[in-house]
mmCIF file of C-alpha atoms (C1' of nucleotides) in Angstrom:
data_model
loop_
_atom_site.group_PDB
_atom_site.id
_atom_site.type_symbol
_atom_site.label_atom_id
_atom_site.label_comp_id
_atom_site.label_asym_id
_atom_site.label_seq_id
_atom_site.Cartn_x
_atom_site.Cartn_y
_atom_site.Cartn_z
ATOM 1 C CA MET M 1 102.051 115.354 75.268
ATOM 2 C CA ALA M 2 101.132 114.929 78.803
ATOM 3 C CA ARG M 3 98.224 113.125 80.159
ATOM 4 C CA SER M 4 96.373 116.251 80.943
ATOM 5 C CA GLY M 5 97.042 117.901 77.655
ATOM 6 C CA GLY M 6 96.704 121.567 76.964
ATOM 7 C CA GLY M 7 98.727 123.875 79.155
ATOM 8 C CA GLY M 8 97.415 125.452 82.196
ATOM 9 C CA LEU M 9 95.899 122.437 83.749
ATOM 10 C CA VAL M 10 95.872 122.643 87.450
ATOM 11 C CA GLU M 11 96.123 119.685 89.688
ATOM 12 C CA GLY M 12 92.965 118.873 91.483
ATOM 13 C CA GLY M 13 92.645 117.271 94.841
ATOM 14 C CA GLY M 14 94.629 114.238 95.893
ATOM 15 C CA GLY M 15 98.355 114.129 95.763
ATOM 16 C CA GLY M 16 98.923 117.336 97.593
ATOM 17 C CA GLY M 17 98.101 119.502 94.655
ATOM 18 C CA GLY M 18 97.185 122.835 96.136
ATOM 19 C CA GLY M 19 96.815 124.580 92.799
ATOM 20 C CA LEU M 20 99.896 123.105 91.276
ATOM 21 C CA LYS M 21 100.089 123.022 87.565
ATOM 22 C CA LYS M 22 100.261 119.779 85.667
ATOM 23 C CA GLY M 23 100.859 118.871 82.098
ATOM 24 C CA PRO M 24 103.517 119.946 79.640
ATOM 25 C CA TRP M 25 106.223 122.266 80.752
ATOM 26 C CA THR M 26 106.597 125.638 79.146
ATOM 27 C CA GLN M 27 109.828 127.372 78.265
ATOM 28 C CA ALA M 28 109.281 129.834 81.058
ATOM 29 C CA GLU M 29 108.889 127.044 83.572
ATOM 30 C CA ASP M 30 111.974 125.325 82.274
ATOM 31 C CA LYS M 31 113.924 128.521 82.623
ATOM 32 C CA LEU M 32 112.819 128.960 86.193
ATOM 33 C CA LEU M 33 113.836 125.449 87.032
ATOM 34 C CA VAL M 34 117.183 125.610 85.286
ATOM 35 C CA ASP M 35 117.939 128.929 86.920
ATOM 36 C CA HIS M 36 117.152 127.479 90.291
ATOM 37 C CA VAL M 37 119.335 124.444 89.780
ATOM 38 C CA ARG M 38 122.181 126.580 88.563
ATOM 39 C CA ARG M 39 121.998 128.615 91.727
ATOM 40 C CA HIS M 40 121.304 125.948 94.282
ATOM 41 C CA GLY M 41 122.174 122.677 92.710
ATOM 42 C CA GLU M 42 120.082 119.588 92.573
ATOM 43 C CA GLY M 43 118.002 118.383 95.422
ATOM 44 C CA ASN M 44 115.533 120.035 97.728
ATOM 45 C CA TRP M 45 113.068 120.059 94.898
ATOM 46 C CA ASN M 46 110.219 121.277 96.992
ATOM 47 C CA ALA M 47 112.150 124.468 97.538
ATOM 48 C CA VAL M 48 111.905 125.238 93.850
ATOM 49 C CA ARG M 49 108.298 126.181 94.213
ATOM 50 C CA ARG M 50 108.930 128.354 97.245
ATOM 51 C CA GLU M 51 111.885 130.163 95.787
ATOM 52 C CA THR M 52 110.861 130.544 92.177
ATOM 53 C CA GLY M 53 107.125 130.662 92.332
ATOM 54 C CA LEU M 54 107.006 127.793 89.913
ATOM 55 C CA GLN M 55 103.653 126.119 90.353
ATOM 56 C CA ARG M 56 105.025 122.626 90.095
ATOM 57 C CA CYS M 57 105.465 120.029 92.770
ATOM 58 C CA GLY M 58 108.975 119.010 93.671
ATOM 59 C CA LYS M 59 108.460 115.651 92.187
ATOM 60 C CA SER M 60 107.585 117.113 88.852
ATOM 61 C CA CYS M 61 110.596 119.436 88.998
ATOM 62 C CA ARG M 62 112.951 116.593 89.716
ATOM 63 C CA LEU M 63 111.569 114.581 86.842
ATOM 64 C CA ARG M 64 111.708 117.463 84.421
ATOM 65 C CA TRP M 65 115.286 118.158 85.332
ATOM 66 C CA ALA M 66 116.407 114.568 85.253
ATOM 67 C CA ASN M 67 114.718 113.680 82.010
ATOM 68 C CA HIS M 68 114.994 116.839 79.973
ATOM 69 C CA LEU M 69 116.960 119.685 81.410
ATOM 70 C CA ARG M 70 120.081 118.353 82.991
ATOM 71 C CA PRO M 71 123.276 118.636 81.017
ATOM 72 C CA ASN M 72 124.793 115.835 78.999
ATOM 73 C CA LEU M 73 121.544 114.207 78.214
ATOM 74 C CA ARG M 74 121.783 111.988 75.227
ATOM 75 C CA LYS M 75 118.722 112.116 73.059
ATOM 76 C CA GLY M 76 117.770 110.411 69.887
ATOM 77 C CA PRO M 77 117.557 106.777 68.946
ATOM 78 C CA PHE M 78 119.520 104.190 70.823
ATOM 79 C CA SER M 79 122.606 102.940 69.091
ATOM 80 C CA PRO M 80 122.871 99.216 68.431
ATOM 81 C CA GLU M 81 125.400 98.909 71.224
ATOM 82 C CA GLU M 82 123.127 100.752 73.600
ATOM 83 C CA GLU M 83 120.334 98.416 72.670
ATOM 84 C CA ARG M 84 122.530 95.448 73.417
ATOM 85 C CA GLN M 85 123.475 96.939 76.730
ATOM 86 C CA ILE M 86 119.846 97.342 77.609
ATOM 87 C CA LEU M 87 119.140 93.772 76.638
ATOM 88 C CA ARG M 88 122.022 92.413 78.660
ATOM 89 C CA LEU M 89 121.153 94.410 81.699
ATOM 90 C CA HIS M 90 117.495 93.688 81.502
ATOM 91 C CA GLY M 91 118.271 90.031 81.177
ATOM 92 C CA LEU M 92 120.326 90.235 84.325
ATOM 93 C CA ILE M 93 118.378 92.507 86.582
ATOM 94 C CA GLY M 94 114.952 92.933 85.061
ATOM 95 C CA ASN M 95 112.991 96.149 85.156
ATOM 96 C CA LYS M 96 115.561 98.084 87.120
ATOM 97 C CA TRP M 97 115.469 101.014 84.806
ATOM 98 C CA ALA M 98 117.460 103.327 86.985
ATOM 99 C CA ARG M 99 120.281 100.854 87.273
ATOM 100 C CA ILE M 100 120.198 100.128 83.592
ATOM 101 C CA SER M 101 120.321 103.806 82.806
ATOM 102 C CA SER M 102 123.345 104.178 85.047
ATOM 103 C CA HIS M 103 125.232 102.138 82.478
ATOM 104 C CA LEU M 104 124.090 104.266 79.597
ATOM 105 C CA PRO M 105 125.447 107.748 80.157
ATOM 106 C CA GLY M 106 123.072 110.425 79.131
ATOM 107 C CA ARG M 107 120.137 108.091 78.947
ATOM 108 C CA THR M 108 117.331 108.327 81.433
ATOM 109 C CA ASP M 109 115.500 105.526 83.104
ATOM 110 C CA ASN M 110 112.309 106.813 81.586
ATOM 111 C CA GLU M 111 113.769 106.645 78.123
ATOM 112 C CA ILE M 112 114.956 103.107 78.597
ATOM 113 C CA LYS M 113 111.688 102.080 80.122
ATOM 114 C CA ASN M 114 109.795 103.493 77.176
ATOM 115 C CA TYR M 115 112.155 101.786 74.806
ATOM 116 C CA TRP M 116 111.572 98.466 76.439
ATOM 117 C CA ASN M 117 107.836 98.829 76.725
ATOM 118 C CA THR M 118 107.341 99.710 73.112
ATOM 119 C CA ARG M 119 110.010 98.425 70.799
ATOM 120 C CA LEU M 120 110.861 95.264 72.623
ATOM 121 C CA LYS M 121 107.455 94.215 73.761
ATOM 122 C CA ARG M 122 106.442 94.504 70.177
ATOM 123 C CA ARG M 123 108.721 91.581 69.567
ATOM 124 C CA GLN M 124 106.851 89.591 72.112
ATOM 125 C CA ARG M 125 103.575 90.258 70.429
ATOM 126 C CA ALA M 126 105.118 89.169 67.177
ATOM 127 C CA GLY M 127 106.227 85.974 68.803
ATOM 128 C CA LEU M 128 109.879 86.861 68.621
ATOM 129 C CA PRO M 129 112.276 86.264 71.495
ATOM 130 C CA LEU M 130 113.027 89.344 73.508
ATOM 131 C CA TYR M 131 116.701 88.602 73.786
ATOM 132 C CA PRO M 132 118.935 87.654 70.893
ATOM 133 C CA PRO M 133 120.264 84.132 71.389
ATOM 134 C CA ASP M 134 123.841 85.251 71.984
ATOM 135 C CA ILE M 135 122.839 87.623 74.728
ATOM 136 C CA GLU M 136 120.485 85.150 76.266
ATOM 137 C CA ARG M 137 123.252 82.608 76.305
ATOM 138 C CA GLU M 138 125.670 85.015 77.941
ATOM 139 C CA ILE M 139 123.183 85.632 80.673
ATOM 140 C CA ALA M 140 122.412 81.975 81.104
ATOM 141 C CA LEU M 141 126.082 81.144 81.379
ATOM 142 C CA LEU M 142 126.657 83.706 84.052
ATOM 143 C CA ARG M 143 123.728 82.444 85.994
ATOM 144 C CA ALA M 144 124.760 78.878 85.574
ATOM 145 C CA GLN M 145 127.996 79.727 87.297
ATOM 146 C CA ASN M 146 126.103 81.272 90.154
ATOM 147 C CA ILE M 147 127.430 84.719 89.543
ATOM 148 C CA ASN M 148 125.413 87.306 91.304
ATOM 149 C CA PRO M 149 126.544 90.729 90.265
ATOM 150 C CA PHE M 150 124.385 92.441 92.795
ATOM 151 C CA ALA M 151 125.568 91.096 96.062
ATOM 152 C CA ASP M 152 125.956 93.657 98.768
ATOM 153 C CA ALA M 153 129.458 94.445 99.846
ATOM 154 C CA ASP M 154 128.860 92.902 103.216
ATOM 155 C CA GLY M 155 127.363 89.808 101.730
ATOM 156 C CA SER M 156 124.117 90.665 103.349
ATOM 157 C CA ALA M 157 121.199 88.557 102.548
ATOM 158 C CA SER M 158 119.356 90.890 100.299
ATOM 159 C CA VAL M 159 120.997 89.210 97.396
ATOM 160 C CA SER M 160 121.570 85.825 95.996
ATOM 161 C CA LEU M 161 120.567 83.372 93.446
ATOM 162 C CA PRO M 162 118.011 81.109 94.991
ATOM 163 C CA PRO M 163 118.753 77.653 93.708
ATOM 164 C CA PRO M 164 115.486 77.188 91.842
ATOM 165 C CA LEU M 165 116.305 80.189 89.740
ATOM 166 C CA LEU M 166 119.560 78.827 88.516
ATOM 167 C CA TYR M 167 118.324 76.361 86.042
ATOM 168 C CA ASP M 168 115.236 76.688 84.017
ATOM 169 C CA ALA M 169 114.542 73.557 82.081
ATOM 170 C CA GLY M 170 112.172 75.466 79.907
ATOM 171 C CA ASN M 171 114.859 77.819 78.819
ATOM 172 C CA PRO M 172 116.803 76.400 75.915
ATOM 173 C CA PHE M 173 119.719 78.654 76.730
ATOM 174 C CA ALA M 174 119.914 78.012 80.414
ATOM 175 C CA LEU M 175 122.508 75.610 81.665
ATOM 176 C CA PRO M 176 122.489 73.592 84.846
ATOM 177 C CA PRO M 177 124.638 75.001 87.622
ATOM 178 C CA ALA M 178 127.319 72.362 87.416
ATOM 179 C CA VAL M 179 127.975 72.709 83.757
ATOM 180 C CA PRO M 180 131.649 73.267 83.058
ATOM 181 C CA LEU M 181 132.729 76.187 80.997
ATOM 182 C CA PRO M 182 133.144 75.159 77.371
ATOM 183 C CA PRO M 183 136.538 75.728 75.842
ATOM 184 C CA SER M 184 137.645 79.251 75.481
ATOM 185 C CA GLY M 185 136.710 80.708 72.183
ATOM 186 C CA SER M 186 133.321 79.155 71.970
ATOM 187 C CA HIS M 187 131.668 82.084 73.665
ATOM 188 C CA SER M 188 131.061 85.563 72.665
ATOM 189 C CA PRO M 189 134.014 87.869 73.250
ATOM 190 C CA LEU M 190 132.325 89.186 76.329
ATOM 191 C CA ILE M 191 132.186 85.836 78.014
ATOM 192 C CA ASN M 192 135.658 84.854 76.915
ATOM 193 C CA GLN M 193 137.158 87.997 78.323
ATOM 194 C CA SER M 194 135.342 88.009 81.572
ATOM 195 C CA TYR M 195 135.156 84.413 82.547
ATOM 196 C CA PRO M 196 138.394 84.118 84.526
ATOM 197 C CA LEU M 197 137.469 87.153 86.514
ATOM 198 C CA LEU M 198 133.962 85.935 86.943
ATOM 199 C CA ASN M 199 135.302 82.785 88.482
ATOM 200 C CA GLN M 200 137.369 84.903 90.785
ATOM 201 C CA MET M 201 134.311 86.875 91.728
ATOM 202 C CA GLN M 202 132.416 83.701 92.365
ATOM 203 C CA GLY M 203 135.067 82.620 94.799
ATOM 204 C CA MET M 204 134.905 85.984 96.462
ATOM 205 C CA GLN M 205 131.184 85.720 96.774
ATOM 206 C CA GLN M 206 131.474 82.366 98.445
ATOM 207 C CA GLN M 207 134.023 83.800 100.834
ATOM 208 C CA VAL M 208 131.774 86.691 101.629
ATOM 209 C CA PHE M 209 128.948 84.327 102.246
ATOM 210 C CA HIS M 210 131.118 82.297 104.558
ATOM 211 C CA LEU M 211 132.195 85.352 106.486
ATOM 212 C CA ALA M 212 128.626 86.480 106.733
ATOM 213 C CA GLY M 213 127.790 83.358 108.654
ATOM 214 C CA GLY M 214 126.674 81.006 105.967
ATOM 215 C CA HIS M 215 127.265 77.338 106.430
ATOM 216 C CA HIS M 216 129.006 75.652 103.620
ATOM 217 C CA GLN M 217 127.878 72.115 103.649
ATOM 218 C CA SER M 218 129.092 71.147 100.277
ATOM 219 C CA PRO M 219 130.554 72.849 97.274
ATOM 220 C CA GLN M 220 127.421 72.122 95.316
ATOM 221 C CA GLN M 221 125.048 73.444 97.872
ATOM 222 C CA GLN M 222 123.819 76.872 97.147
ATOM 223 C CA PRO M 223 123.943 79.453 99.875
ATOM 224 C CA VAL M 224 120.582 80.172 101.347
ATOM 225 C CA PHE M 225 119.637 83.772 101.132
ATOM 226 C CA HIS M 226 116.262 85.252 101.355
ATOM 227 C CA HIS M 227 114.776 86.503 98.201
ATOM 228 C CA HIS M 228 114.184 90.185 97.938
ATOM 229 C CA GLN M 229 110.614 90.243 96.792
ATOM 230 C CA GLN M 230 109.450 93.006 94.627
ATOM 231 C CA HIS M 231 106.622 94.972 96.110
ATOM 232 C CA ASP M 232 104.451 95.035 93.068
ATOM 233 C CA GLY M 233 104.583 91.322 92.722
ATOM 234 C CA GLY M 234 105.796 91.682 89.213
ATOM 235 C CA GLY M 235 108.765 89.508 89.862
ATOM 236 C CA GLY M 236 110.996 91.960 88.126
ATOM 237 C CA GLY M 237 108.737 92.170 85.186
ATOM 238 C CA PHE M 238 110.268 89.369 83.232
ATOM 239 C CA VAL M 239 108.445 88.424 80.179
ATOM 240 C CA SER M 240 111.315 86.665 78.566
ATOM 241 C CA SER M 241 111.456 83.313 76.988
ATOM 242 C CA GLY M 242 112.809 81.835 80.123
ATOM 243 C CA LEU M 243 115.330 83.918 81.952
ATOM 244 C CA PRO M 244 114.099 84.129 85.494
ATOM 245 C CA PRO M 245 114.217 87.244 87.592
ATOM 246 C CA LEU M 246 117.242 87.870 89.689
ATOM 247 C CA PRO M 247 117.207 89.460 93.069
ATOM 248 C CA THR M 248 118.548 92.913 93.047
ATOM 249 C CA ARG M 249 120.941 94.851 95.145
ATOM 250 C CA ALA M 250 119.285 96.511 98.054
ATOM 251 C CA HIS M 251 120.757 99.917 97.460
ATOM 252 C CA GLU M 252 120.175 101.348 94.065
ATOM 253 C CA LEU M 253 121.990 104.183 92.486
ATOM 254 C CA PRO M 254 119.965 107.256 91.831
ATOM 255 C CA SER M 255 118.786 107.425 88.288
ATOM 256 C CA ASN M 256 120.735 110.537 87.610
ATOM 257 C CA GLN M 257 124.059 109.227 88.747
ATOM 258 C CA PHE M 258 126.467 107.550 86.443
ATOM 259 C CA ASP M 259 128.695 106.238 89.113
ATOM 260 C CA THR M 260 129.253 102.672 88.137
ATOM 261 C CA SER M 261 132.629 102.520 89.699
ATOM 262 C CA SER M 262 133.981 99.293 90.992
ATOM 263 C CA SER M 263 133.902 100.309 94.576
ATOM 264 C CA GLY M 264 131.699 97.958 96.406
ATOM 265 C CA SER M 265 130.413 94.798 94.884
ATOM 266 C CA GLY M 266 128.458 94.846 91.743
ATOM 267 C CA GLY M 267 130.421 97.491 89.960
ATOM 268 C CA LEU M 268 133.268 95.316 88.855
ATOM 269 C CA LEU M 269 131.173 92.454 87.799
ATOM 270 C CA GLU M 270 128.662 94.636 86.122
ATOM 271 C CA SER M 271 131.505 96.101 84.156
ATOM 272 C CA LEU M 272 132.606 92.672 83.170
ATOM 273 C CA LEU M 273 129.170 91.614 82.223
ATOM 274 C CA LEU M 274 128.805 94.629 80.094
ATOM 275 C CA GLY M 275 132.187 94.428 78.523
ATOM 276 C CA ASP M 276 133.001 97.644 80.289
ATOM 277 C CA ASP M 277 131.831 100.079 77.714
ATOM 278 C CA HIS M 278 135.033 102.007 77.440
ATOM 279 C CA HIS M 279 133.807 103.774 74.387
ATOM 280 C CA LEU M 280 131.183 105.525 76.403
ATOM 281 C CA PRO M 281 131.991 108.267 78.844
ATOM 282 C CA ARG M 282 131.198 107.064 82.304
ATOM 283 C CA GLN M 283 132.336 109.775 84.545
ATOM 284 C CA HIS M 284 130.326 110.852 87.473
ATOM 285 C CA ASN M 285 128.740 113.918 86.091
ATOM 286 C CA PRO M 286 130.172 116.740 88.153
ATOM 287 C CA THR M 287 127.628 119.171 86.915
ATOM 288 C CA MET M 288 124.877 117.457 88.744
ATOM 289 C CA VAL M 289 126.069 118.205 92.184
ATOM 290 C CA LYS M 290 128.168 121.290 92.235
ATOM 291 C CA VAL M 291 126.554 124.333 90.839
ATOM 292 C CA ASN M 292 129.798 126.161 90.363
ATOM 293 C CA SER M 293 131.112 123.577 88.027
ATOM 294 C CA MET M 294 128.097 123.328 85.859
ATOM 295 C CA PRO M 295 128.998 123.515 82.220
ATOM 296 C CA ALA M 296 127.852 126.251 80.027
ATOM 297 C CA PHE M 297 124.306 126.118 78.947
ATOM 298 C CA THR M 298 124.054 126.194 75.244
ATOM 299 C CA TYR M 299 120.882 127.035 73.487
ATOM 300 C CA ARG M 300 119.944 127.505 69.954
ATOM 301 C CA ASP M 301 118.100 130.620 69.029
ATOM 302 C CA ALA M 302 114.674 129.590 67.880
ATOM 303 C CA GLY M 303 114.663 131.971 65.014
ATOM 304 C CA SER M 304 118.153 132.095 63.654
ATOM 305 C CA ARG M 305 119.097 128.611 64.850
ATOM 306 C CA GLN M 306 122.294 130.098 66.080
ATOM 307 C CA THR M 307 123.882 128.448 69.023
ATOM 308 C CA VAL M 308 124.232 130.642 72.039
ATOM 309 C CA HIS M 309 126.677 129.791 74.756
ATOM 310 C CA GLY M 310 126.574 131.028 78.260
ATOM 311 C CA GLY M 311 127.959 130.424 81.690
ATOM 312 C CA ALA M 312 131.235 128.973 82.828
ATOM 313 C CA GLY M 313 132.794 125.883 81.430
ATOM 314 C CA ALA M 314 131.533 126.349 77.937
ATOM 315 C CA GLY M 315 132.356 123.520 75.651
ATOM 316 C CA SER M 316 132.945 121.031 78.385
ATOM 317 C CA ASP M 317 130.917 118.450 76.607
ATOM 318 C CA SER M 318 131.701 119.414 73.119
ATOM 319 C CA ASP M 319 132.545 115.830 72.328
ATOM 320 C CA GLU M 320 128.953 114.901 72.778
ATOM 321 C CA ALA M 321 127.912 116.294 69.486
ATOM 322 C CA SER M 322 124.915 114.056 69.240
ATOM 323 C CA HIS M 323 123.487 115.218 72.509
ATOM 324 C CA CYS M 324 120.745 117.647 72.805
ATOM 325 C CA GLN M 325 121.612 120.789 74.561
ATOM 326 C CA PRO M 326 119.829 121.625 77.760
ATOM 327 C CA GLY M 327 116.446 122.912 76.941
ATOM 328 C CA GLU M 328 116.338 121.454 73.522
ATOM 329 C CA ASP M 329 113.142 119.623 73.014
ATOM 330 C CA ILE M 330 113.621 117.221 70.199
ATOM 331 C CA HIS M 331 110.185 115.859 70.560
ATOM 332 C CA HIS M 332 108.614 119.148 69.733
ATOM 333 C CA SER M 333 111.429 120.173 67.465
ATOM 334 C CA ALA M 334 111.506 123.377 69.356
ATOM 335 C CA LYS M 335 114.401 125.233 70.849
ATOM 336 C CA TRP M 336 114.439 127.555 73.728
ATOM 337 C CA ASN M 337 114.814 131.098 72.705
ATOM 338 C CA PHE M 338 116.270 132.478 75.867
ATOM 339 C CA THR M 339 119.724 132.591 77.227
ATOM 340 C CA PHE M 340 121.369 132.631 80.580
ATOM 341 C CA ASP M 341 124.030 134.979 81.640
ATOM 342 C "C1'" DA W 1 91.836 113.207 51.767
ATOM 343 C "C1'" DA W 2 89.904 111.145 55.731
ATOM 344 C "C1'" DG W 3 89.653 107.915 59.232
ATOM 345 C "C1'" DC W 4 91.885 104.475 61.844
ATOM 346 C "C1'" DT W 5 95.737 102.208 64.081
ATOM 347 C "C1'" DT W 6 100.141 102.014 66.036
ATOM 348 C "C1'" DA W 7 104.322 103.867 68.064
ATOM 349 C "C1'" DC W 8 106.474 107.107 70.781
ATOM 350 C "C1'" DC W 9 107.356 109.360 74.950
ATOM 351 C "C1'" DA W 10 106.419 113.099 78.499
ATOM 352 C "C1'" DA W 11 104.471 113.254 82.675
ATOM 353 C "C1'" DC W 12 101.747 111.509 86.254
ATOM 354 C "C1'" DC W 13 100.713 108.253 90.209
ATOM 355 C "C1'" DG W 14 101.528 105.108 93.932
ATOM 356 C "C1'" DC W 15 104.741 103.182 96.584
ATOM 357 C "C1'" DT W 16 109.099 102.569 99.183
ATOM 358 C "C1'" DA W 17 113.324 103.765 101.641
ATOM 359 C "C1'" DG W 18 116.122 106.734 104.142
ATOM 360 C "C1'" DA W 19 116.865 110.945 106.756
ATOM 361 C "C1'" DA W 20 115.445 114.181 110.049
ATOM 362 C "C1'" DC W 21 112.969 115.306 113.986
ATOM 363 C "C1'" DT L 1 110.566 104.424 118.740
ATOM 364 C "C1'" DG L 2 107.301 106.579 115.908
ATOM 365 C "C1'" DT L 3 106.140 110.197 112.681
ATOM 366 C "C1'" DT L 4 106.941 113.259 108.947
ATOM 367 C "C1'" DC L 5 109.411 114.768 105.045
ATOM 368 C "C1'" DT L 6 112.008 114.105 100.919
ATOM 369 C "C1'" DA L 7 113.870 111.722 97.078
ATOM 370 C "C1'" DG L 8 113.665 108.211 94.009
ATOM 371 C "C1'" DC L 9 111.819 104.106 91.444
ATOM 372 C "C1'" DG L 10 108.755 101.573 88.494
ATOM 373 C "C1'" DG L 11 104.196 101.259 86.367
ATOM 374 C "C1'" DT L 12 100.810 103.532 83.807
ATOM 375 C "C1'" DT L 13 98.336 106.978 81.188
ATOM 376 C "C1'" DG L 14 97.158 109.626 77.368
ATOM 377 C "C1'" DG L 15 98.370 113.247 73.742
ATOM 378 C "C1'" DT L 16 100.669 113.551 69.423
ATOM 379 C "C1'" DA L 17 102.931 112.014 65.258
ATOM 380 C "C1'" DA L 18 103.503 108.725 61.831
ATOM 381 C "C1'" DG L 19 101.991 105.072 59.148
ATOM 382 C "C1'" DC L 20 98.400 102.454 57.054
ATOM 383 C "C1'" DT L 21 93.950 101.502 54.710
#
DNA sequence: AAGCTTACCAACCGCTAGAAC
DNA sequence: TGTTCTAGCGGTTGGTAAGCT
């Protein structure tokens, strides 16, 4: 499944290989990694190799843990609501997979990225719009009101909506900045619910801008911020029918954190934009930091298909019935056949 | 049944930012 | 202040499975 195929491939020269293995992970390697994380917690990934003898680079360990081994991962197809969330977020922030995944508990940035690159780009090839009209309109409305969900708390200049981005004449769903909000009830529920607060946030943003030293010359004049250019020149990777890329917040959440709390700017408005998915658990996953509080690992015996529980905190995520258990590899339809004690 | 095409997705690579020294 | 190390992000690759002809 990996690029290198076959097991046992060893990394060659560049990249600091030094005899490190590449390619698919084996059960034994997974066990070593999980054991290490249980003992020491996440982070310091390069120490994994030193302390376990695992012939994998720290980068590879981190990725394996984040995408496959960490608890509370949610595998399987995206639900319709998850798909809509991805669409909304992508329409707002572009290819910021880590940030998008932070709004989809249990989903990894890699998963979302793959989803976008395959299922949605297929629509483009077929000549279909990437965003459903209702979602595209929601996004356009928010932009038309100069809402920037990703302003830094200090109003620093890494964020903003450069005026040219506000109105795209080629986008049938985009509205000019000065357009008044149509009567309540004509929008999707999301917009109707959030609009008063969005206006409030807009006022706050203007205040922040003022405090940060901006010069308000007229209510219509847009604040001048510098655009945070993406290094790869991809402009956020937009391939939409017209929604332009938005600048992004300078400080991104780690991909494995679900902390989308309202502290600091961005969180509140992001919640509003997303309709605040109350139905989804959005707690900061405590198991990812503190080893002692890690939930029980639960594995299914490969032969008997019996579920084996181990460790403290068993059943802590029993409500996530659709989730794969740590170590379960749905892609290979294989289950680990070892347990931890 | 065999060959081909497409979709999926795990894992890699290059790059960047922040922390530590 | 400059360098090195570490962690993380986004883009890309390529093996495998599924679907199609």
